[in-house]
Short mmCIF file of C-alpha atoms in Angstrom, two decimals:
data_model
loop_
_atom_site.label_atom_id
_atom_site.label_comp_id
_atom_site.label_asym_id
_atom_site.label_seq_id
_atom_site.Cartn_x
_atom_site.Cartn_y
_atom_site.Cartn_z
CA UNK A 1 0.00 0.00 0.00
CA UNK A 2 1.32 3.19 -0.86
CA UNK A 3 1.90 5.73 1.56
CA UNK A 4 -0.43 9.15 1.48
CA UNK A 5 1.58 11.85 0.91
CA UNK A 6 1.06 15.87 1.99
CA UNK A 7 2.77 18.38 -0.38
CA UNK A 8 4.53 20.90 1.56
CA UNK A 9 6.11 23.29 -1.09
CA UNK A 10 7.82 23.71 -3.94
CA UNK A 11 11.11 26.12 -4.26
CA UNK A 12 13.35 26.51 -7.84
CA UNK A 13 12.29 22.99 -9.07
CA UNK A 14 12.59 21.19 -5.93
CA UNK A 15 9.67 19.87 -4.28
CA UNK A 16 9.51 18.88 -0.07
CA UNK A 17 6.78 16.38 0.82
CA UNK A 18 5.45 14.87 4.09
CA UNK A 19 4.55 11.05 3.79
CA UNK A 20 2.77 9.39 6.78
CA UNK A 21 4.57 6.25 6.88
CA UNK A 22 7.75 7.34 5.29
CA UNK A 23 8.52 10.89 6.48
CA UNK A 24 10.15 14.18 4.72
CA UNK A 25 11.49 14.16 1.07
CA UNK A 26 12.99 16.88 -0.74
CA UNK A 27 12.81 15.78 -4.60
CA UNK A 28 13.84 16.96 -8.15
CA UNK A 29 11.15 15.65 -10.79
CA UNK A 30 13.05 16.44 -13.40
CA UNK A 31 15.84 15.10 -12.54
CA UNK A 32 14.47 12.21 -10.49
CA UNK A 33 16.75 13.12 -7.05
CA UNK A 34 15.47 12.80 -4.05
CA UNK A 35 16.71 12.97 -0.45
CA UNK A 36 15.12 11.80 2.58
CA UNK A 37 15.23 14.36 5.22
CA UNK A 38 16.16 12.63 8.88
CA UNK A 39 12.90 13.14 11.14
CA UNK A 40 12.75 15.72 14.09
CA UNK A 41 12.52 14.96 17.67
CA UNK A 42 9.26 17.08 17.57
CA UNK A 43 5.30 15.96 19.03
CA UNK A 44 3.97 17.33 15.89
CA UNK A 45 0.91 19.36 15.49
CA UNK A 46 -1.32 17.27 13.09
CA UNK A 47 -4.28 18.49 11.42
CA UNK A 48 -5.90 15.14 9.13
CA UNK A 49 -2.74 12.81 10.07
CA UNK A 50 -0.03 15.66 8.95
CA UNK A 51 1.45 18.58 10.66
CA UNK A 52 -0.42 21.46 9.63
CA UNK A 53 2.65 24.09 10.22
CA UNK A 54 4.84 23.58 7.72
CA UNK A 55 6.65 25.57 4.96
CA UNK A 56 9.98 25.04 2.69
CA UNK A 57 12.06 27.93 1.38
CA UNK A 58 15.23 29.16 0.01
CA UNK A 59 17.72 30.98 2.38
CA UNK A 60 19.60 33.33 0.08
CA UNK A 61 21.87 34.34 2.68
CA UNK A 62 23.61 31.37 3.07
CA UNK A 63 22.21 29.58 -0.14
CA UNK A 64 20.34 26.93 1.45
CA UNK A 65 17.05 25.35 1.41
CA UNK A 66 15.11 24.87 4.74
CA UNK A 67 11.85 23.17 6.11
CA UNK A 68 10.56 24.65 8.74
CA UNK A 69 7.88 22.81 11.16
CA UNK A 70 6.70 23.09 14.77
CA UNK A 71 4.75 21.67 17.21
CA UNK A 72 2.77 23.81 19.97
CA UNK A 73 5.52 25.08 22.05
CA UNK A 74 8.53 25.35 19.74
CA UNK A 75 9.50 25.79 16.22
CA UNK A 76 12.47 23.54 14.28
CA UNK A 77 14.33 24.76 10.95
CA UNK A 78 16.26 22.15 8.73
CA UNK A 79 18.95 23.25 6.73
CA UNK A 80 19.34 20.88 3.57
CA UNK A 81 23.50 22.49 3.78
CA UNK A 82 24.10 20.63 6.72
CA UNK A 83 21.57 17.66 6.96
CA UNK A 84 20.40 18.99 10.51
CA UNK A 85 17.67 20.88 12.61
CA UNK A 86 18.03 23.18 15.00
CA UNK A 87 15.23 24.65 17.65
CA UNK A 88 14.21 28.29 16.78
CA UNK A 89 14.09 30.84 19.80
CA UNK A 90 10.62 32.86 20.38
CA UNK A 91 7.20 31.99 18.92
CA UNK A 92 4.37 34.00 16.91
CA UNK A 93 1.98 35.46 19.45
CA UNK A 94 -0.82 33.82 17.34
CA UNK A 95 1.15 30.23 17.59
CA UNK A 96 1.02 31.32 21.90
CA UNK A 97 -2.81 31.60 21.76
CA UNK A 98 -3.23 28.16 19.86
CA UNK A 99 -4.31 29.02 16.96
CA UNK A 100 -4.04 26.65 13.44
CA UNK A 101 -2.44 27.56 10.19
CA UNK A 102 -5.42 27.49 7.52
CA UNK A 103 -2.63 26.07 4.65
CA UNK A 104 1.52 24.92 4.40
CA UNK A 105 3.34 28.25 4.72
CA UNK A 106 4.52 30.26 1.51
CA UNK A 107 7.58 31.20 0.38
CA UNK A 108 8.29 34.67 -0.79
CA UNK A 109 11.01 37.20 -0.14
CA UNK A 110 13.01 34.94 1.83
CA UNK A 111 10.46 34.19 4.31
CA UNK A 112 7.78 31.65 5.18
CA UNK A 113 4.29 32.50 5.54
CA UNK A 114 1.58 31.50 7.11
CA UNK A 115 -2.26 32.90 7.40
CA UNK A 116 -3.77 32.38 10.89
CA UNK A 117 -7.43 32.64 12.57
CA UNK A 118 -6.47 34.09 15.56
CA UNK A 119 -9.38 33.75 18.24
CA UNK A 120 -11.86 35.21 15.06
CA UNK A 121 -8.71 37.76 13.63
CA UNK A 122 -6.87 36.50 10.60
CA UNK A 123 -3.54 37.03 11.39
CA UNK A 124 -0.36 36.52 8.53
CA UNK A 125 2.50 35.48 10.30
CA UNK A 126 6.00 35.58 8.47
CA UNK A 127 9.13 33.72 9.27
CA UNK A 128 12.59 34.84 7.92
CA UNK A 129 14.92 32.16 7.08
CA UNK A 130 18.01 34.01 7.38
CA UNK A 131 17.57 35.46 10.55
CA UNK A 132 15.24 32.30 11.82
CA UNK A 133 12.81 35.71 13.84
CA UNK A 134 9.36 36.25 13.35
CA UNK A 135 7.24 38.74 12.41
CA UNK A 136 3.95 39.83 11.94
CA UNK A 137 2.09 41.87 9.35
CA UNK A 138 0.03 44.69 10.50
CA UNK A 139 -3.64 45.20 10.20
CA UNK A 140 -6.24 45.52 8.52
CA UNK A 141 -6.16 42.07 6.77
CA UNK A 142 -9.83 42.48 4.33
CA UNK A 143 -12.66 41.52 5.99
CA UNK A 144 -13.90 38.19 5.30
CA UNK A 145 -15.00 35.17 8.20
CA UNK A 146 -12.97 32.21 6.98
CA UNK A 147 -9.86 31.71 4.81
CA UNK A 148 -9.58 28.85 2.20
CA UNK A 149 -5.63 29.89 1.58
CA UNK A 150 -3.04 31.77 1.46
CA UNK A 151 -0.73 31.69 -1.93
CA UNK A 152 1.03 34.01 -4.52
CA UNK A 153 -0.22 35.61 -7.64
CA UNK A 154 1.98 37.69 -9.71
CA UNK A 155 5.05 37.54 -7.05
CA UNK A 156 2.30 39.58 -4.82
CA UNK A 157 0.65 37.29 -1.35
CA UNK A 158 -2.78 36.61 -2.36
CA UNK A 159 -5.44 35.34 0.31
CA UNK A 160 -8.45 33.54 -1.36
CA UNK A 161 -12.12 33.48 0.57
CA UNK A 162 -13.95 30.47 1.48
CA UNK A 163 -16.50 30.16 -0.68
CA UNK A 164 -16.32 32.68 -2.37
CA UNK A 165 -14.26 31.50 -5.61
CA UNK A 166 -15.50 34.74 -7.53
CA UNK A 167 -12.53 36.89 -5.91
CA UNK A 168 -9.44 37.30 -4.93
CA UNK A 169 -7.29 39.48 -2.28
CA UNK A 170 -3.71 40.53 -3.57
CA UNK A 171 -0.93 42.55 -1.77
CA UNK A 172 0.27 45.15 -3.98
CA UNK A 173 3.09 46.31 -2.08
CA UNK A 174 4.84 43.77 0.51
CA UNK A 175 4.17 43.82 4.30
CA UNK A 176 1.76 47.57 3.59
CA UNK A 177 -1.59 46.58 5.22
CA UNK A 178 -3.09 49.32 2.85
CA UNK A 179 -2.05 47.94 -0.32
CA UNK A 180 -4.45 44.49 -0.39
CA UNK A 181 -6.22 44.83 -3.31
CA UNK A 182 -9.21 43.05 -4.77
CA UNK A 183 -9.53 40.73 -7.75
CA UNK A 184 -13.26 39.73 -9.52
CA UNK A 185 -13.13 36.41 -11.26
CA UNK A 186 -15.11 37.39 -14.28
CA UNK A 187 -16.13 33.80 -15.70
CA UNK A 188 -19.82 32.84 -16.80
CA UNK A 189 -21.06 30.06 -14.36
CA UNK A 190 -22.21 29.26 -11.09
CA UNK A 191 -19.63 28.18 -8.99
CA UNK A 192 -15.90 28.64 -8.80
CA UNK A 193 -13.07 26.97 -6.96
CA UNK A 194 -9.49 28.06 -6.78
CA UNK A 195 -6.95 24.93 -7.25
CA UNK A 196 -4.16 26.55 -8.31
CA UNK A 197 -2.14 29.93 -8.22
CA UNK A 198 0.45 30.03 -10.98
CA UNK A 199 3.02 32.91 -12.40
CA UNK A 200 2.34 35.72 -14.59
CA UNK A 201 -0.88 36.79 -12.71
CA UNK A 202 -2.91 33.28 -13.75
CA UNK A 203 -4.86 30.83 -11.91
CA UNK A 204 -6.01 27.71 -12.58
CA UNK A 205 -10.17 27.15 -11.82
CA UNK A 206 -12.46 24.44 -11.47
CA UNK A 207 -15.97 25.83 -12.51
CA UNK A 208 -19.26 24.13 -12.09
CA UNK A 209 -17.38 21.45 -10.76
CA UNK A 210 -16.83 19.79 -14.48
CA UNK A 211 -14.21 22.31 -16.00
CA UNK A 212 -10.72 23.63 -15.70
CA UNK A 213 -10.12 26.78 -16.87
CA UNK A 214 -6.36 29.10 -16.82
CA UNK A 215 -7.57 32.39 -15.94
CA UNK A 216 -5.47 35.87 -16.41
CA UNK A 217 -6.21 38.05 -13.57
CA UNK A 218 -4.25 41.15 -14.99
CA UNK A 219 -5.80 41.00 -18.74
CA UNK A 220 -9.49 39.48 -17.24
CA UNK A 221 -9.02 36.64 -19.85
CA UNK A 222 -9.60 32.85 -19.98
CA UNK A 223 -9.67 29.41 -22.01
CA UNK A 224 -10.56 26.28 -21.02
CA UNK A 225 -8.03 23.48 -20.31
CA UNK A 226 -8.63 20.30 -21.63
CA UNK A 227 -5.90 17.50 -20.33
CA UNK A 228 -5.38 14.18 -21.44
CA UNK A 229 -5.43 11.04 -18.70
CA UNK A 230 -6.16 14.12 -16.06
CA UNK A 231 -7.86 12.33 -12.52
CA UNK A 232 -11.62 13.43 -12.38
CA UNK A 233 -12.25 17.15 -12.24
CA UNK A 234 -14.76 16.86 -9.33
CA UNK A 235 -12.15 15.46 -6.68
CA UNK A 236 -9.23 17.95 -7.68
CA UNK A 237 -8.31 19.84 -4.48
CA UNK A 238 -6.04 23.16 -4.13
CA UNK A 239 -2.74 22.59 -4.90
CA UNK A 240 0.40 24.79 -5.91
CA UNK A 241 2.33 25.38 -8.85
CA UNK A 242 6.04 23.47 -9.77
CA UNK A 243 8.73 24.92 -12.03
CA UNK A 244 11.39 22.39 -13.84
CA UNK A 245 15.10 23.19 -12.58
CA UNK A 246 18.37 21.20 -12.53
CA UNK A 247 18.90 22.00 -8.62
CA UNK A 248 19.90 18.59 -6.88
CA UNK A 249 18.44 17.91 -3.01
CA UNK A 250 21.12 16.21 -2.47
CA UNK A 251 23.68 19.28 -2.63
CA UNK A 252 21.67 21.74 -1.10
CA UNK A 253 22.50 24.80 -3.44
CA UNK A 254 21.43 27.04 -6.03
CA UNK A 255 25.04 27.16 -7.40
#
C-alpha cells in the first residue's frame, strides 16, 4: 500500500513532501533526485494525520534550502546544507494563543508565511529564514470570516475566501496593510473553486465542478483546459504550482 503523501512546497524545481509512513522528502522531478530528510525529535501538530505548520524555502543568505515545522511550544528549521535541525528561539503570538495555520506556509522574499485565525482575527505570520525571527504583518487584513488559503499571484501574497471562488485578495506592495487589493473572477457560471495559483498573474479554476479553466487576472481573460489522462475534475483539491530546474536535493545549493 502506498503511503499518502502531503505536499509541503515547492522552491526553484525542488519539491519537499510529508509522507505518513515514510517521512520528509525533498525531490527533483526532473531530474528524479530525491533525499530523505532525517525526522525531528518534535510531538507534531497534526491536522488530518499531517502537521499542519509547515513551509519550505530558500535561504539566500547562506544559499540553502530549509523546512521549517513546529509543534505547539517550539518551532524547528532544517537546513538541507548541513543535513540537521536546530530549535528556533521565540514563537508567533498567534502560535502562543493556539491558533491553526489554515494552509503549508509560503515562500516569498526569503520568508515563510503562514495565514492564521487568531481567536476570530486572521492574522499573517512571516518567518525569515536568514535570521530564523518572526514577524507579523500589520492590520487591517480584508474583511472576510474564513480563509480557504493563502498563496502568490503575480510575485504579490494573495489570500483567497472560502466560498467565495469569484474573488481574490492581492498585496500590492509587501508587508503595507493598505495595499491588499481586490480581484473579480469574471467567468460565466455558477460556482468557482481556486486549485491553483500560478506565475504571470494566472490561476487555474475548477468551474461548475466539471471544468478547468487558466484564468489571467491582470488582462481578465480565460480558455478552457482540456488535459489528457487528467484524474476526475470533481475530486481535484487546491494545490500549488512546480517549475522544472536542474537544482539537486542532495547538494543543497542554487550554485
Amino acid at each position: 500500500m502506498k503511503s499518502s503523501c502531503f505536499i509541503i512546497g515547492s522552491c526553484h524545481g525542488l519539491l519537499c513532501s510529508k509522507f505518513r509512513r515514510t517521512g520528509f522528502y525533498v525531490s527533483n522531478l526532473s531530474t528524479k533526485e530525491s533525499k530523505r530528510i532525517p525526522e525531528p525529535e518534535v510531538k507534531f501538530w497534526f491536522w488530518d494525520d499531517f502537521c499542519c505548520v509547515m513551509g519550505f524555502g530558500y535561504d539566500h543568505s547562506v544559499d540553502d534550502y530549509k523546512l521549517v515545522t513546529a509543534d505547539k511550544k517550539s518551532f524547528y528549521v532544517y537546513s538541507l546544507r548541513t543535513d540537521s535541525w536546530k530549535k528556533v528561539q521565540g514563537l508567533p503570538n498567534s502560535h502562543k494563543n493556539g491558533a491553526i495555520p489554515v494552509a503549508p506556509g509560503v515562500p516569498l522574499n526569503g520568508a515563510i508565511h503562514w495565514i492564521y485565525n487568531d481567536r476570530g482575527s486572521i492574522k499573517i505570520v512571516a518567518f525569515c529564514l536568514a535570521d530564523e525571527k518572526f514577524w507579523e504583518f500589520p492590520d487591517p487584513i480584508p474583511s472576510m470570516e474564513f480563509i480557504d488559503a493563502l498563496g502568490l499571484l503575480g510575485g504579490c501574497l494573495c489570500i483567497t475566501p472560502y466560498n467565495n471562488g469569484r474573488e481574490l485578495w492581492v498585496m500590492k506592495e509587501y508587508g503595507v496593510a493598505q495595499a491588499w487589493t481586490k480581484v473579480a473572477i469574471e467567468i460565466p457560471c455558477y460556482r468557482i473553486r481556486l486549485l491553483a495559483l500560478l506565475e504571470n498573474h494566472e490561476v487555474i479554476l475548477k468551474i461548475d465542478s466539471e471544468k478547468l479553466v487558466l484564468y489571467n487576472s491582470r488582462e481578465r481573460t480565460y480558455r478552457y483546459l482540456v488535459l489528457r489522462n487528467f484524474p476526475d475534475v470533481e475530486n481535484c483539491t487546491f494545490e500549488g504550482a512546480y517549475v522544472e530546474s536542474m537544482v539537486s536535493p542532495c547538494h543543497g545549493s542554487l550554485s
